Amino acid sequence: MAPAYALTVRRSRLAAALLILTAWQALASSGLLFRDVVPSLWRIAAALATTLTAPAFYANLRVTAFEFAVAIAIGSMAGVLVGLALGASHFLSRAYERWVHYLAPVPKIIFFPVLLLAFGAGLESKIAMGTISCFFPVAISVAAGVRGVPPVLIRVDRSFRATPWQMATKIYLPAVRAALLNGLHLGFGVAAIGVLLAETKLSKAGIGFLVMDAYHRFDMPGMYALLLLVVFLVAGVNMAVTRISRS
Amino acid sequence: MDATLSVEHVTKRFGMGETAITAVEDVSFDVAEGEFVSLIGPSGCGKSTLFHFIGGLTAEHGGRVAVAGETISGPHPAIGMVFQEESAFPWRNVIDNVGFALELRGMPRAERLERARHYVALVGLQGFERRHPSELSGGMRQRVAIARTLAAQPRILLMDEPFASLDEQTRLLLGEKVTEIQQQLRQTTLLITHSLTEAVQLSDRILVMTFRPGRLRRVVQVDLPRPRNDDILTSPEFGAYVAELWGDLREEASRGLQAAEHAAG
Ligand SMILES: Nc1ncnc2c1ncn2[C@@H]1O[C@H](COP(=O)(O)OP(=O)(O)OP(=O)(O)O)[C@@H](O)[C@H]1O
Ligand SMILES: [Mg+2]
């Protein structure tokens, strides 16, 4: 891309951001809406500072990060295994793959009551929400990736009498690398949604809980501050995954 | 171990009912230990189908394949295959591609690299050890696949048009090297090819296949001395073998072309 073009792109982005902030500030000071629904930028900035200096924020962040990490670890591992099995076995794919496809777009939050009953209102039910969210995109991408592997490569492997484990680690995994990273990318995103959403229900800890808590206390600047932080955190994780997958 | 390969009454159909194609029909032959046999026939006559069958990669059996008299069910440890399609692993560099079979066997790294390097050099790819297949030409990629199978040092070597994407000169030189190894190790070899000169240059016997259904039309014994140096390749005897084969193949190939035109028209 030409440098001049890149500069124009960056300037347009900056201009749009400024426009949004100005509009927000104008709306806040216009008095058209109830004052607390659209707090001024200064009050949000102040709330941001308060939040970032309070130990409670970090304690809750740790809870969310832990839930998220466990959820993506279990969810993507299960997704990879199921995806490899569905992709490699014609029989399993014919028998079960449609279930995975039917369940994938169902909003997982409707299962949350079941998870609450099964795991209680603590960490486990939130982790379970993240796990099932992460599982589906990973399983589907990996299964499609496996089917995209050129048949001759599998024949080579069979002709050298590779064991099923060697087949999985030396052919399927490297061959589906791109599809896998794509699936993980999607999976991490929905796992974050699943965990945060679960935290907004019945939970007593986590960033999602803090947001709802701010809302219930009608601390709108505090709530917006938290929302901003969530957006930046999720974007940060996303960027990290993209960077890793390019390397 | 005796490395005789026997193919008995092999038949393979694709599809069912009206559209069924008999790709291979009742093909039987033996390849003796240390013998080099070529299978030649027009495109679409069932050579690759037979090749997969002998390699134990076809599920439904009609007929039997035996190594040293024992019926095989699935890929056999004595058999090494070079496939017609491009088959170098794109995510492995040349040396790791060539060492693949050794890695599966759990050969120690140092020994594996040494053996792999030897075969990389043998197919003329020294200096390209760390390159990935995407950085090589089509012919170089095919040589990687050949070296990978040779490095496994199979007692029985099956090759499906391994030299198809190479130029005539490289093909001659590589053919020479492959037969050198083959003679040294007394490998039982079955080579599938389109090329008449290649078949005569390399083989002890040549099997000619018919077009649809794929049957054996004829077996030609090549009584030329080895090594088949330039004098032999330019001799009238060599030319006579090629001409004789061409007579057979021309008929089958034109039947193949007509079938294709018929299907298209
Ligand atoms: N999986 C398959 N399903 C249906 N038909 C097939 C299949 N594989 C091969 N055939 C048919 O069987 C016939 C023989 O195919 P095969 O690949 O064995 O030919 P070939 O002799 O190797 O040709 P070429 O020299 O072009 O490689 C062809 O008519 C082909 O259409
Ligand atoms: Mg073929």
XYZ file of C-alpha atoms and ligand atoms in Angstrom:
544
model
C 0.000 0.000 0.000
C 1.301 3.463 -0.895
C 2.319 5.541 2.172
C 0.079 8.427 1.125
C -2.887 6.099 0.922
C -2.074 4.592 4.310
C -1.902 8.090 5.780
C -5.320 8.976 4.361
C -6.726 5.778 5.806
C -5.337 6.606 9.243
C -6.584 10.198 9.101
C -10.095 9.120 8.122
C -10.134 6.708 11.018
C -9.037 9.412 13.435
C -11.609 11.845 12.035
C -14.451 9.343 12.501
C -13.345 8.637 16.085
C -13.236 12.343 16.874
C -16.657 12.827 15.297
C -18.171 10.104 17.473
C -16.613 11.510 20.637
C -17.749 15.040 19.790
C -21.280 13.844 19.056
C -21.328 11.958 22.352
C -20.108 14.996 24.246
C -22.636 17.233 22.483
C -25.443 14.831 23.347
C -24.269 14.662 26.956
C -24.216 18.425 27.382
C -27.403 19.072 25.401
C -29.593 17.836 28.241
C -31.870 16.076 25.736
C -31.487 12.766 27.514
C -31.537 11.987 31.172
C -28.121 13.083 32.379
C -26.851 9.687 33.490
C -27.698 7.741 30.329
C -25.104 9.674 28.369
C -22.531 10.920 30.896
C -19.973 13.397 29.679
C -16.598 12.172 28.486
C -14.893 13.754 31.518
C -17.019 11.781 33.929
C -16.318 8.575 32.042
C -12.600 9.341 32.085
C -12.750 9.968 35.828
C -14.625 6.683 36.353
C -12.019 4.921 34.234
C -9.292 6.246 36.512
C -11.189 5.168 39.644
C -11.808 1.705 38.211
C -8.216 1.193 37.174
C -6.914 2.154 40.618
C -9.364 -0.060 42.551
C -8.046 -3.514 43.520
C -11.569 -4.934 43.024
C -11.190 -4.493 39.265
C -8.038 -6.598 39.117
C -9.456 -9.294 41.372
C -12.455 -9.620 39.058
C -10.280 -9.432 35.954
C -8.297 -12.374 37.277
C -11.509 -14.347 37.734
C -12.632 -13.632 34.178
C -9.196 -14.343 32.725
C -9.032 -17.654 34.577
C -12.502 -18.698 33.399
C -11.671 -17.692 29.840
C -8.340 -19.522 29.824
C -9.805 -22.754 31.155
C -12.779 -22.485 28.793
C -10.670 -22.065 25.649
C -8.262 -24.775 26.739
C -10.996 -27.379 27.201
C -13.216 -26.086 24.396
C -10.541 -25.966 21.722
C -9.026 -29.287 22.719
C -12.419 -30.978 22.500
C -13.097 -29.106 19.258
C -9.841 -30.299 17.688
C -10.449 -33.928 18.673
C -14.051 -33.953 17.472
C -13.129 -32.036 14.319
C -10.345 -34.482 13.447
C -12.660 -37.442 14.033
C -15.519 -35.958 11.987
C -13.205 -34.914 9.185
C -11.296 -38.167 8.958
C -14.165 -40.625 9.345
C -16.798 -40.672 6.671
C -19.053 -42.683 8.958
C -18.850 -40.340 11.959
C -19.368 -37.358 9.716
C -22.488 -38.855 8.134
C -23.829 -39.889 11.515
C -23.164 -36.851 13.690
C -21.844 -33.840 11.857
C -25.278 -32.374 11.211
C -25.877 -32.235 14.969
C -22.805 -30.079 15.368
C -23.973 -27.840 12.538
C -27.499 -27.550 13.983
C -26.264 -26.747 17.477
C -23.535 -24.330 16.412
C -25.732 -21.261 15.742
C -27.970 -21.810 18.795
C -27.282 -19.059 21.360
C -25.509 -21.013 24.072
C -26.947 -18.788 26.812
C -30.217 -20.747 26.631
C -28.309 -23.704 28.088
C -27.096 -21.611 30.993
C -29.914 -22.628 33.364
C -28.946 -26.254 32.783
C -25.302 -25.439 33.423
C -26.267 -23.615 36.614
C -28.158 -26.671 37.814
C -25.282 -28.935 36.878
C -22.331 -26.850 38.080
C -23.753 -24.284 40.500
C -23.386 -20.502 40.364
C -19.589 -20.503 40.834
C -16.747 -20.530 38.333
C -17.632 -23.906 36.861
C -20.880 -22.929 35.187
C -19.247 -19.866 33.613
C -16.333 -21.942 32.391
C -18.784 -24.435 30.938
C -20.525 -21.615 29.040
C -17.213 -20.511 27.519
C -16.246 -24.081 26.746
C -19.344 -24.998 24.780
C -19.180 -21.675 22.947
C -15.576 -22.273 21.918
C -16.095 -25.918 20.972
C -18.385 -25.462 17.953
C -16.433 -23.127 15.663
C -13.223 -25.058 16.345
C -14.811 -28.450 15.625
C -16.472 -27.220 12.429
C -13.358 -25.503 11.044
C -11.112 -28.449 11.809
C -13.537 -30.947 10.243
C -13.727 -28.849 7.063
C -9.951 -28.442 7.091
C -9.386 -32.179 7.335
C -11.653 -32.782 4.360
C -9.605 -30.273 2.382
C -6.413 -32.306 2.802
C -5.381 -33.702 -0.622
C -6.210 -37.452 -0.626
C -2.803 -38.314 -2.044
C -1.089 -37.070 1.129
C -3.216 -39.438 3.160
C -2.370 -42.243 0.761
C 1.329 -41.509 1.175
C 0.894 -41.753 4.912
C -1.020 -44.998 4.675
C 1.509 -46.488 2.271
C 4.201 -45.794 4.878
C 1.983 -47.495 7.446
C 1.620 -44.536 9.769
C -0.267 -45.214 13.001
C -3.507 -43.261 13.568
C -1.629 -41.063 16.025
C 1.143 -40.325 13.500
C -1.561 -39.681 10.922
C -3.172 -37.101 13.203
C 0.004 -35.349 14.323
C 2.100 -35.525 11.160
C -0.515 -35.077 8.450
C -3.846 -33.782 9.643
C -2.653 -31.227 12.187
C -0.071 -29.506 9.970
C -2.409 -29.728 6.981
C -5.293 -28.076 8.836
C -3.151 -25.411 10.523
C -4.828 -22.528 8.707
C -8.336 -23.856 9.297
C -7.496 -24.556 12.926
C -6.223 -21.025 13.583
C -9.318 -19.631 11.939
C -11.488 -21.811 14.168
C -9.554 -20.814 17.281
C -9.948 -17.181 16.360
C -13.720 -17.530 16.139
C -13.781 -19.842 19.151
C -11.886 -17.435 21.406
C -14.279 -14.658 20.437
C -17.413 -16.593 21.305
C -15.780 -18.005 24.441
C -15.235 -14.439 25.654
C -18.891 -13.688 24.903
C -20.000 -16.864 26.688
C -17.964 -16.193 29.814
C -18.913 -12.510 30.081
C -22.562 -13.222 29.412
C -22.597 -15.917 32.083
C -21.003 -13.482 34.527
C -23.865 -11.059 34.075
C -26.295 -13.685 35.452
C -26.394 -14.771 39.083
C -22.614 -14.477 39.304
C -20.760 -12.755 42.137
C -17.416 -12.255 40.403
C -15.835 -11.323 37.089
C -15.895 -8.336 34.751
C -19.388 -9.187 33.547
C -20.548 -9.095 37.151
C -18.881 -5.696 37.683
C -20.705 -4.267 34.673
C -24.074 -5.461 35.954
C -23.200 -4.283 39.449
C -22.434 -0.795 38.153
C -25.716 -0.864 36.276
C -27.707 -1.897 39.342
C -26.079 0.852 41.390
C -26.922 3.183 38.499
C -23.251 4.123 38.230
C -23.384 4.897 34.514
C -19.915 6.431 34.144
C -18.481 3.404 35.939
C -20.405 1.061 33.644
C -19.183 2.821 30.511
C -15.643 2.736 31.845
C -15.930 -1.032 32.293
C -17.458 -1.500 28.855
C -14.569 0.383 27.303
C -12.102 -1.769 29.179
C -13.859 -4.970 28.016
C -13.754 -3.778 24.415
C -10.043 -3.029 24.652
C -9.260 -6.312 26.378
C -11.153 -8.419 23.839
C -9.600 -6.468 20.963
C -6.184 -7.021 22.537
C -6.679 -10.786 22.822
C -7.932 -10.822 19.250
C -4.886 -8.948 17.998
C -2.565 -11.286 19.878
C -4.202 -14.343 18.285
C -3.923 -12.781 14.833
C -0.265 -11.996 15.408
C 0.502 -15.531 16.617
C -1.355 -17.115 13.714
C 0.655 -15.079 11.192
C 4.008 -16.102 12.594
C 12.806 -62.466 2.651
C 11.705 -63.389 -0.826
C 10.275 -60.275 -2.418
C 8.205 -61.706 -5.219
C 5.083 -59.741 -5.981
C 2.080 -61.639 -7.337
C -1.038 -60.070 -8.740
C -3.865 -62.519 -9.323
C -7.173 -61.960 -11.120
C -7.495 -58.351 -10.022
C -10.739 -56.707 -11.086
C -12.020 -53.281 -10.098
C -15.292 -51.597 -11.001
C -16.313 -48.036 -10.288
C -19.950 -47.019 -9.896
C -23.055 -49.149 -10.314
C -25.613 -50.043 -12.952
C -25.626 -48.175 -16.278
C -22.699 -45.903 -15.517
C -20.419 -48.593 -14.046
C -16.902 -48.615 -15.429
C -14.719 -51.681 -15.310
C -11.370 -50.027 -14.792
C -9.345 -53.211 -14.393
C -10.423 -56.687 -15.478
C -8.830 -59.959 -14.492
C -5.220 -58.830 -14.494
C -2.620 -61.346 -13.341
C 1.172 -61.160 -13.369
C 4.201 -61.756 -11.183
C 7.245 -59.622 -10.601
C 10.191 -61.730 -9.477
C 12.586 -60.604 -6.781
C 14.965 -58.043 -8.213
C 13.047 -57.813 -11.463
C 12.150 -54.487 -13.049
C 8.740 -54.567 -14.739
C 6.983 -51.690 -16.451
C 3.272 -51.356 -16.991
C 2.334 -49.279 -19.965
C -1.038 -48.309 -21.335
C -3.100 -45.356 -22.563
C -4.430 -42.697 -20.221
C -7.476 -43.880 -18.298
C -6.864 -47.583 -18.844
C -6.715 -48.374 -15.135
C -3.008 -48.203 -14.314
C -3.357 -46.072 -11.200
C -6.332 -48.132 -10.087
C -4.177 -51.243 -10.254
C -1.330 -49.400 -8.540
C -3.503 -48.473 -5.546
C -4.790 -52.010 -5.385
C -1.306 -53.522 -5.269
C -0.308 -51.005 -2.605
C -3.158 -52.245 -0.417
C -4.976 -48.900 -0.521
C -8.215 -50.145 -2.098
C -10.966 -51.293 0.215
C -13.055 -53.635 -1.921
C -11.091 -56.528 -3.243
C -11.640 -58.487 -6.410
C -8.670 -60.752 -6.769
C -5.575 -60.912 -4.656
C -2.114 -59.466 -4.266
C 0.596 -61.477 -2.572
C 4.101 -60.735 -1.348
C 6.284 -63.843 -1.164
C 3.146 -65.906 -1.617
C 1.267 -64.337 1.289
C -1.918 -62.455 0.531
C -1.696 -58.863 1.683
C -4.527 -56.963 3.333
C -3.579 -53.335 3.416
C -0.258 -51.541 3.014
C 2.633 -53.987 3.281
C 5.908 -53.119 5.047
C 7.970 -54.381 2.118
C 6.236 -52.087 -0.369
C 7.174 -48.476 -1.071
C 5.062 -46.300 -3.360
C 5.669 -43.187 -5.450
C 2.386 -41.597 -6.465
C 1.372 -39.969 -9.717
C -0.047 -36.878 -8.050
C 2.135 -34.278 -6.441
C 2.687 -35.571 -2.937
C 5.534 -33.730 -1.217
C 4.260 -32.399 2.117
C 3.990 -28.630 1.663
C 4.643 -27.937 5.344
C 7.932 -29.850 5.465
C 11.193 -28.779 3.905
C 12.995 -31.059 1.474
C 15.157 -32.889 4.013
C 12.241 -33.511 6.377
C 10.075 -34.683 3.486
C 12.707 -37.174 2.445
C 13.240 -38.375 6.018
C 9.523 -38.804 6.623
C 9.286 -42.603 6.491
C 12.397 -42.906 8.648
C 10.857 -40.549 11.167
C 7.732 -42.728 11.308
C 9.953 -45.693 12.112
C 11.601 -43.790 14.925
C 15.079 -43.713 13.410
C 17.398 -41.465 15.474
C 17.625 -37.942 14.137
C 21.293 -37.894 13.144
C 21.087 -41.163 11.247
C 17.859 -40.088 9.603
C 19.285 -36.774 8.392
C 22.349 -38.482 7.027
C 20.310 -41.010 5.067
C 17.903 -38.309 3.877
C 20.790 -36.115 2.725
C 22.148 -38.999 0.698
C 18.866 -39.442 -1.158
C 18.365 -35.709 -1.618
C 21.734 -35.623 -3.369
C 20.841 -38.700 -5.368
C 17.861 -36.971 -6.982
C 19.985 -33.879 -7.604
C 18.505 -31.585 -4.975
C 21.573 -30.845 -2.859
C 21.528 -27.225 -1.779
C 17.729 -27.284 -1.533
C 17.525 -29.207 1.769
C 15.930 -26.349 3.688
C 13.544 -25.237 0.957
C 9.831 -25.923 1.074
C 7.980 -27.518 -1.854
C 6.318 -24.200 -2.733
C 9.789 -22.860 -3.551
C 10.552 -25.703 -5.984
C 9.516 -26.484 -9.542
C 7.018 -29.234 -10.282
C 9.743 -31.616 -11.401
C 11.801 -30.895 -8.269
C 8.788 -31.594 -6.085
C 8.306 -34.908 -7.819
C 11.949 -35.752 -7.163
C 11.376 -35.030 -3.468
C 8.594 -37.625 -3.484
C 10.815 -40.163 -5.277
C 13.650 -39.599 -2.792
C 11.237 -39.953 0.124
C 10.213 -43.432 -1.004
C 13.734 -44.498 -1.977
C 15.030 -43.407 1.445
C 12.698 -45.940 3.042
C 14.617 -48.601 1.039
C 11.601 -50.783 0.305
C 12.141 -54.348 -0.926
C 9.357 -53.783 -3.441
C 9.130 -50.462 -5.230
C 5.921 -49.315 -6.937
C 6.036 -46.127 -8.974
C 3.146 -44.473 -10.808
C 4.532 -42.230 -13.553
C 7.188 -40.816 -11.236
C 9.072 -39.056 -14.017
C 6.051 -37.619 -15.825
C 6.717 -33.995 -14.938
C 10.433 -34.117 -15.756
C 12.174 -33.086 -18.936
C 13.661 -35.811 -21.141
C 17.288 -35.314 -19.965
C 16.476 -35.321 -16.230
C 14.207 -38.272 -16.781
C 16.991 -40.285 -18.416
C 19.530 -39.437 -15.723
C 17.149 -40.072 -12.852
C 15.969 -43.300 -14.473
C 19.589 -44.413 -14.600
C 20.085 -43.663 -10.911
C 16.890 -45.402 -9.886
C 17.879 -48.541 -11.793
C 21.357 -48.385 -10.276
C 19.874 -48.513 -6.781
C 17.349 -51.054 -7.897
C 20.076 -53.345 -9.197
C 22.186 -52.835 -6.070
C 19.401 -53.546 -3.617
C 17.780 -56.083 -5.931
C 14.506 -54.296 -5.471
C 11.415 -55.823 -7.002
C 10.123 -52.935 -9.072
C 6.904 -52.114 -10.860
C 6.967 -48.888 -12.835
C 3.873 -47.412 -14.400
C 4.611 -45.158 -17.313
C 3.341 -43.495 -20.461
C 6.746 -43.366 -21.996
C 7.809 -46.099 -24.416
C 11.503 -45.234 -24.301
C 11.474 -45.071 -20.519
C 9.892 -48.507 -20.350
C 12.453 -50.039 -22.717
C 15.365 -48.230 -21.065
C 14.587 -49.460 -17.570
C 12.691 -52.749 -17.731
C 13.321 -56.452 -17.795
C 9.742 -56.962 -18.910
C 6.991 -54.683 -20.129
C 3.286 -55.301 -19.597
C 1.013 -53.613 -22.097
C -2.517 -52.829 -20.946
C -5.661 -52.486 -23.047
C -8.096 -49.616 -22.827
C -11.380 -50.267 -21.033
C -11.699 -52.739 -19.690
C -8.076 -52.649 -18.563
C -6.625 -56.053 -19.333
C -3.147 -57.265 -20.071
C -2.694 -57.273 -23.806
C 0.814 -58.544 -24.066
C 4.081 -59.030 -22.232
C 7.339 -57.973 -23.855
C 10.635 -59.373 -22.599
C 13.434 -56.816 -23.007
C 16.667 -58.660 -23.731
C 19.060 -55.738 -23.678
C 22.188 -55.902 -21.506
C 22.632 -53.741 -18.433
C 23.746 -51.129 -17.684
C 21.770 -49.599 -20.517
C 24.270 -46.975 -21.555
C 24.069 -44.520 -24.440
C 25.273 -47.107 -26.941
C 22.320 -49.277 -26.129
C 19.825 -46.418 -26.030
C 20.829 -45.505 -29.586
C 21.086 -49.069 -30.886
C 18.722 -50.451 -33.545
C 17.555 -53.150 -31.090
C 16.367 -50.464 -28.706
C 14.515 -48.764 -31.542
C 12.938 -52.054 -32.547
C 11.499 -52.562 -29.051
C 10.048 -49.067 -29.003
C 8.506 -49.548 -32.452
C 7.005 -52.863 -31.482
C 5.414 -51.382 -28.364
C 4.136 -48.389 -30.264
C 2.297 -50.724 -32.627
C 0.395 -52.206 -29.702
C -0.192 -48.993 -27.888
C -1.321 -46.969 -30.849
C -4.357 -49.191 -31.261
C -5.291 -48.939 -27.574
C -4.631 -45.218 -27.395
C -6.825 -44.474 -30.378
C -9.598 -46.548 -28.822
C -9.162 -44.401 -25.717
C -9.399 -41.205 -27.722
C -12.493 -42.387 -29.556
C -14.141 -43.279 -26.261
C -13.399 -39.790 -24.992
C -14.802 -38.175 -28.146
C -17.854 -40.371 -27.941
C -18.425 -39.367 -24.324
C -17.966 -35.676 -25.177
C -20.023 -35.688 -28.395
N -12.556 -42.945 -7.701
C -13.039 -43.210 -8.928
N -14.374 -43.200 -9.155
C -14.878 -43.472 -10.382
N -14.127 -43.765 -11.454
C -12.808 -43.789 -11.304
C -12.184 -43.504 -10.039
N -10.843 -43.600 -10.192
C -10.642 -43.916 -11.487
N -11.808 -44.037 -12.161
C -11.973 -44.406 -13.565
O -11.241 -45.585 -13.795
C -10.554 -45.504 -15.017
C -9.086 -45.777 -14.819
O -8.512 -44.719 -14.063
P -6.973 -44.711 -13.683
O -6.710 -43.538 -12.829
O -6.615 -46.025 -13.118
O -6.290 -44.512 -15.113
P -4.752 -44.426 -15.487
O -4.476 -45.578 -16.392
O -3.919 -44.294 -14.284
O -4.688 -43.092 -16.330
P -3.508 -42.010 -16.448
O -2.447 -42.625 -17.283
O -4.145 -40.871 -17.140
O -3.058 -41.699 -15.072
C -10.841 -44.147 -15.615
O -11.783 -44.297 -16.620
C -11.416 -43.347 -14.478
O -12.424 -42.520 -14.957
Mg -2.788 -42.826 -13.473
